[in-house]
mmCIF file of N, CA and C in Angstrom:
data_model
loop_
_atom_site.group_PDB
_atom_site.id
_atom_site.type_symbol
_atom_site.label_atom_id
_atom_site.label_comp_id
_atom_site.label_asym_id
_atom_site.label_seq_id
_atom_site.Cartn_x
_atom_site.Cartn_y
_atom_site.Cartn_z
ATOM 1 N N MET A 17 9.608 -2.730 -3.812
ATOM 2 C CA MET A 17 9.793 -2.894 -2.472
ATOM 3 C C MET A 17 10.298 -4.400 -1.685
ATOM 4 N N GLU A 18 11.185 -4.196 -1.256
ATOM 5 C CA GLU A 18 11.852 -5.397 -0.521
ATOM 6 C C GLU A 18 10.587 -6.060 0.286
ATOM 7 N N SER A 19 10.249 -7.396 0.160
ATOM 8 C CA SER A 19 9.547 -7.816 0.987
ATOM 9 C C SER A 19 10.240 -8.549 2.495
ATOM 10 N N HIS A 20 9.614 -8.423 3.207
ATOM 11 C CA HIS A 20 10.388 -8.788 4.955
ATOM 12 C C HIS A 20 9.493 -10.136 5.489
ATOM 13 N N VAL A 21 10.252 -11.267 5.232
ATOM 14 C CA VAL A 21 9.322 -12.529 5.581
ATOM 15 C C VAL A 21 10.166 -13.277 6.415
ATOM 16 N N ASN A 22 9.484 -14.000 7.328
ATOM 17 C CA ASN A 22 10.065 -14.943 8.446
ATOM 18 C C ASN A 22 9.499 -16.293 8.302
ATOM 19 N N GLU A 23 10.483 -17.566 8.431
ATOM 20 C CA GLU A 23 9.811 -18.731 8.524
ATOM 21 C C GLU A 23 9.409 -19.158 9.613
ATOM 22 N N ALA A 24 8.210 -19.775 9.954
ATOM 23 C CA ALA A 24 7.992 -19.916 11.260
ATOM 24 C C ALA A 24 8.547 -21.642 11.497
ATOM 25 N N SER A 25 8.245 -22.076 12.912
ATOM 26 C CA SER A 25 8.692 -23.362 12.871
ATOM 27 C C SER A 25 8.122 -24.505 12.329
ATOM 28 N N ASP A 26 6.895 -24.201 12.130
ATOM 29 C CA ASP A 26 6.249 -25.190 11.282
ATOM 30 C C ASP A 26 6.319 -25.126 9.637
ATOM 31 N N GLY A 27 7.155 -24.193 9.409
ATOM 32 C CA GLY A 27 7.551 -24.322 7.658
ATOM 33 C C GLY A 27 6.697 -23.348 7.176
ATOM 34 N N LEU A 28 5.624 -22.480 7.631
ATOM 35 C CA LEU A 28 5.142 -21.248 6.953
ATOM 36 C C LEU A 28 5.814 -20.322 7.130
ATOM 37 N N VAL A 29 5.509 -19.200 5.744
ATOM 38 C CA VAL A 29 6.463 -18.212 5.675
ATOM 39 C C VAL A 29 5.572 -17.045 6.262
ATOM 40 N N VAL A 30 5.706 -16.212 6.896
ATOM 41 C CA VAL A 30 4.970 -14.998 7.657
ATOM 42 C C VAL A 30 5.559 -13.847 7.258
ATOM 43 N N ALA A 31 5.109 -12.987 6.674
ATOM 44 C CA ALA A 31 5.248 -11.519 6.478
ATOM 45 C C ALA A 31 5.119 -10.838 7.918
ATOM 46 N N SER A 32 6.463 -10.259 8.004
ATOM 47 C CA SER A 32 6.770 -9.049 9.113
ATOM 48 C C SER A 32 7.069 -7.706 8.795
ATOM 49 N N ARG A 33 6.050 -7.257 9.700
ATOM 50 C CA ARG A 33 5.964 -5.500 9.438
ATOM 51 C C ARG A 33 7.003 -5.049 10.444
ATOM 52 N N ARG A 34 7.283 -5.868 11.597
ATOM 53 C CA ARG A 34 8.078 -5.633 12.553
ATOM 54 C C ARG A 34 9.603 -5.068 11.965
ATOM 55 N N ASN A 35 9.999 -5.859 11.118
ATOM 56 C CA ASN A 35 11.481 -5.839 10.483
ATOM 57 C C ASN A 35 11.395 -4.867 9.072
ATOM 58 N N ASP A 36 10.423 -4.607 8.950
ATOM 59 C CA ASP A 36 10.449 -3.687 7.501
ATOM 60 C C ASP A 36 10.387 -2.100 7.598
ATOM 61 N N PRO A 37 11.535 -1.498 7.172
ATOM 62 C CA PRO A 37 11.797 -0.134 7.061
ATOM 63 C C PRO A 37 10.671 0.602 6.720
ATOM 64 N N ASN A 38 9.653 0.260 6.079
ATOM 65 C CA ASN A 38 8.577 1.328 5.318
ATOM 66 C C ASN A 38 7.777 1.406 6.959
ATOM 67 N N TYR A 39 7.528 0.826 7.694
ATOM 68 C CA TYR A 39 6.380 0.338 8.681
ATOM 69 C C TYR A 39 7.219 1.073 10.110
ATOM 70 N N ALA A 40 6.246 1.710 10.694
ATOM 71 C CA ALA A 40 6.547 2.361 12.087
ATOM 72 C C ALA A 40 5.739 1.687 13.133
ATOM 73 N N GLN A 41 5.764 1.567 14.729
ATOM 74 C CA GLN A 41 4.940 0.892 15.543
ATOM 75 C C GLN A 41 4.508 2.372 15.822
ATOM 76 N N VAL A 42 3.368 2.033 16.256
ATOM 77 C CA VAL A 42 2.435 3.432 17.131
ATOM 78 C C VAL A 42 2.099 2.855 18.462
ATOM 79 N N SER A 43 1.830 4.002 19.788
ATOM 80 C CA SER A 43 1.213 2.957 20.655
ATOM 81 C C SER A 43 0.573 4.147 21.383
ATOM 82 N N GLY A 44 -0.497 3.431 22.385
ATOM 83 C CA GLY A 44 -1.253 4.563 23.209
ATOM 84 C C GLY A 44 -2.029 3.793 24.088
ATOM 85 N N TYR A 45 -2.910 4.157 25.009
ATOM 86 C CA TYR A 45 -3.632 3.818 26.176
ATOM 87 C C TYR A 45 -4.923 3.777 25.593
ATOM 88 N N ILE A 46 -5.763 3.291 25.632
ATOM 89 C CA ILE A 46 -7.122 3.013 25.903
ATOM 90 C C ILE A 46 -7.670 2.153 27.002
ATOM 91 N N THR A 47 -8.947 2.529 27.306
ATOM 92 C CA THR A 47 -9.519 1.820 28.274
ATOM 93 C C THR A 47 -9.530 0.536 27.757
ATOM 94 N N LYS A 48 -9.710 -0.592 29.107
ATOM 95 C CA LYS A 48 -9.836 -1.924 28.991
ATOM 96 C C LYS A 48 -11.116 -2.193 28.230
ATOM 97 N N GLU A 49 -12.200 -1.500 28.312
ATOM 98 C CA GLU A 49 -13.103 -2.170 27.625
ATOM 99 C C GLU A 49 -13.182 -1.926 25.868
ATOM 100 N N LEU A 50 -12.771 -0.744 25.922
ATOM 101 C CA LEU A 50 -12.383 -0.562 24.611
ATOM 102 C C LEU A 50 -11.560 -1.206 23.751
ATOM 103 N N ALA A 51 -10.310 -1.371 24.782
ATOM 104 C CA ALA A 51 -9.598 -2.550 23.725
ATOM 105 C C ALA A 51 -9.823 -3.860 23.695
ATOM 106 N N MET A 52 -11.039 -4.467 24.754
ATOM 107 C CA MET A 52 -11.821 -5.740 24.721
ATOM 108 C C MET A 52 -12.859 -5.845 23.484
ATOM 109 N N ARG A 53 -13.547 -4.536 23.112
ATOM 110 C CA ARG A 53 -14.423 -4.515 21.953
ATOM 111 C C ARG A 53 -13.704 -4.809 20.737
ATOM 112 N N PHE A 54 -12.674 -3.974 20.572
ATOM 113 C CA PHE A 54 -11.768 -3.883 19.722
ATOM 114 C C PHE A 54 -11.153 -5.521 19.164
ATOM 115 N N LYS A 55 -10.450 -6.059 20.247
ATOM 116 C CA LYS A 55 -10.193 -7.546 20.044
ATOM 117 C C LYS A 55 -11.437 -8.070 19.518
ATOM 118 N N ILE A 56 -12.475 -8.450 20.045
ATOM 119 C CA ILE A 56 -13.642 -8.829 19.764
ATOM 120 C C ILE A 56 -13.910 -8.692 18.455
ATOM 121 N N ALA A 57 -14.219 -7.670 18.209
ATOM 122 C CA ALA A 57 -14.441 -6.998 16.749
ATOM 123 C C ALA A 57 -13.336 -7.712 15.500
ATOM 124 N N CYS A 58 -12.064 -7.285 15.717
ATOM 125 C CA CYS A 58 -11.105 -8.020 14.743
ATOM 126 C C CYS A 58 -11.290 -9.225 14.601
ATOM 127 N N THR A 59 -11.403 -10.139 15.814
ATOM 128 C CA THR A 59 -11.479 -11.545 15.960
ATOM 129 C C THR A 59 -12.998 -11.820 14.835
ATOM 130 N N ALA A 60 -14.008 -11.284 14.916
ATOM 131 C CA ALA A 60 -15.480 -11.489 14.797
ATOM 132 C C ALA A 60 -15.037 -11.212 13.449
ATOM 133 N N LYS A 61 -14.629 -10.511 12.617
ATOM 134 C CA LYS A 61 -14.151 -10.129 11.226
ATOM 135 C C LYS A 61 -13.016 -10.595 10.612
ATOM 136 N N GLU A 62 -12.256 -11.597 11.302
ATOM 137 C CA GLU A 62 -10.933 -12.069 10.871
ATOM 138 C C GLU A 62 -10.163 -11.284 10.310
ATOM 139 N N VAL A 63 -9.715 -10.142 10.703
ATOM 140 C CA VAL A 63 -9.234 -9.052 10.575
ATOM 141 C C VAL A 63 -8.115 -8.860 11.750
ATOM 142 N N SER A 64 -6.769 -8.562 11.026
ATOM 143 C CA SER A 64 -5.593 -8.434 12.091
ATOM 144 C C SER A 64 -6.034 -7.248 12.783
ATOM 145 N N GLN A 65 -5.559 -6.957 14.194
ATOM 146 C CA GLN A 65 -5.409 -5.851 14.920
ATOM 147 C C GLN A 65 -4.493 -4.673 14.063
ATOM 148 N N THR A 66 -3.499 -5.157 13.645
ATOM 149 C CA THR A 66 -2.849 -4.180 12.621
ATOM 150 C C THR A 66 -3.564 -3.412 11.606
ATOM 151 N N ASP A 67 -4.128 -4.563 11.005
ATOM 152 C CA ASP A 67 -5.051 -3.925 10.005
ATOM 153 C C ASP A 67 -5.883 -3.109 10.169
ATOM 154 N N ALA A 68 -6.540 -3.217 11.278
ATOM 155 C CA ALA A 68 -8.021 -2.240 11.585
ATOM 156 C C ALA A 68 -7.431 -1.236 12.135
ATOM 157 N N LEU A 69 -6.325 -1.085 12.751
ATOM 158 C CA LEU A 69 -5.750 0.293 13.437
ATOM 159 C C LEU A 69 -5.119 0.997 12.453
ATOM 160 N N GLU A 70 -4.754 0.679 11.259
ATOM 161 C CA GLU A 70 -4.239 1.153 10.157
ATOM 162 C C GLU A 70 -5.228 1.258 9.776
ATOM 163 N N GLU A 71 -6.284 1.197 9.027
ATOM 164 C CA GLU A 71 -7.747 1.566 8.385
ATOM 165 C C GLU A 71 -8.160 2.668 9.209
ATOM 166 N N ALA A 72 -8.230 2.336 10.516
ATOM 167 C CA ALA A 72 -8.839 3.479 11.745
ATOM 168 C C ALA A 72 -7.978 4.962 11.460
ATOM 169 N N VAL A 73 -6.438 4.673 11.535
ATOM 170 C CA VAL A 73 -5.925 6.016 11.481
ATOM 171 C C VAL A 73 -5.841 6.399 10.147
ATOM 172 N N ARG A 74 -6.218 5.947 9.057
ATOM 173 C CA ARG A 74 -6.560 6.290 7.803
ATOM 174 C C ARG A 74 -7.602 7.492 7.776
ATOM 175 N N LEU A 75 -8.853 6.525 8.676
ATOM 176 C CA LEU A 75 -9.932 7.433 8.515
ATOM 177 C C LEU A 75 -10.026 8.299 9.145
ATOM 178 N N TRP A 76 -9.249 8.108 10.590
ATOM 179 C CA TRP A 76 -9.045 9.693 11.298
ATOM 180 C C TRP A 76 -8.346 10.652 10.609
ATOM 181 N N LEU A 77 -7.355 10.259 9.580
ATOM 182 C CA LEU A 77 -6.401 11.494 9.166
ATOM 183 C C LEU A 77 -7.523 11.876 8.260
ATOM 184 N N GLU A 78 -8.281 11.379 7.322
ATOM 185 C CA GLU A 78 -9.092 11.996 6.286
ATOM 186 C C GLU A 78 -10.077 13.121 6.895
ATOM 187 N N GLU A 79 -10.410 12.876 8.404
ATOM 188 C CA GLU A 79 -11.110 14.168 8.673
ATOM 189 C C GLU A 79 -10.526 14.948 9.360
ATOM 190 N N ASN A 80 -9.325 14.665 10.021
ATOM 191 C CA ASN A 80 -8.421 15.494 10.701
ATOM 192 C C ASN A 80 -6.849 16.162 10.303
ATOM 193 N N GLU A 81 -6.369 15.900 9.245
ATOM 194 C CA GLU A 81 -5.501 16.085 8.915
ATOM 195 C C GLU A 81 -5.388 17.344 8.109
ATOM 196 N N PRO A 82 -4.454 18.200 8.432
ATOM 197 C CA PRO A 82 -4.297 19.881 7.626
ATOM 198 C C PRO A 82 -3.715 19.168 6.191
ATOM 199 N N PRO A 83 -4.602 20.334 5.424
ATOM 200 C CA PRO A 83 -3.956 20.098 4.100
ATOM 201 C C PRO A 83 -2.594 19.914 3.512
ATOM 202 N N ALA A 84 -2.154 20.629 4.227
ATOM 203 C CA ALA A 84 -0.411 20.762 4.125
ATOM 204 C C ALA A 84 0.140 19.469 3.948
ATOM 205 N N VAL A 85 -0.193 18.909 5.147
ATOM 206 C CA VAL A 85 0.172 17.448 5.465
ATOM 207 C C VAL A 85 -0.002 16.744 4.672
ATOM 208 N N ALA A 86 -1.280 16.413 4.388
ATOM 209 C CA ALA A 86 -2.059 15.409 3.657
ATOM 210 C C ALA A 86 -1.359 15.433 2.217
ATOM 211 N N LYS A 87 -0.844 16.925 1.679
ATOM 212 C CA LYS A 87 -0.404 16.773 0.452
ATOM 213 C C LYS A 87 1.540 16.560 0.251
ATOM 214 N N GLY A 88 1.802 16.006 1.497
ATOM 215 C CA GLY A 88 3.102 15.383 1.636
ATOM 216 C C GLY A 88 3.798 16.918 1.889
ATOM 217 N N LYS A 89 3.273 18.204 2.225
ATOM 218 C CA LYS A 89 4.527 19.246 2.548
ATOM 219 C C LYS A 89 4.664 19.396 3.844
ATOM 220 N N GLY A 90 4.072 18.743 4.973
ATOM 221 C CA GLY A 90 4.290 18.801 6.174
ATOM 222 C C GLY A 90 5.680 18.210 6.730
ATOM 223 N N TYR A 91 5.860 16.815 6.551
ATOM 224 C CA TYR A 91 6.971 16.194 6.735
ATOM 225 C C TYR A 91 7.945 15.853 5.427
ATOM 226 N N GLU A 92 9.159 16.172 5.884
ATOM 227 C CA GLU A 92 10.362 15.730 4.606
ATOM 228 C C GLU A 92 11.344 14.861 5.149
#
């Protein structure tokens, strides 16, 4: 898999999911209170919001995804 990296102005190399064709953006609206709690929790655990969201979606799918989709038969 090809890695998509960007070089920041300070010379640091930063991986970018935004330009990686293996990633897609998802969005939605949640209450301000829930968003703030989420941001605080991510900061406290020193985890990116993207990584936390990806984990949350995986956990949600484990409980809610129909078996046919989970086995790769739902989307081609």
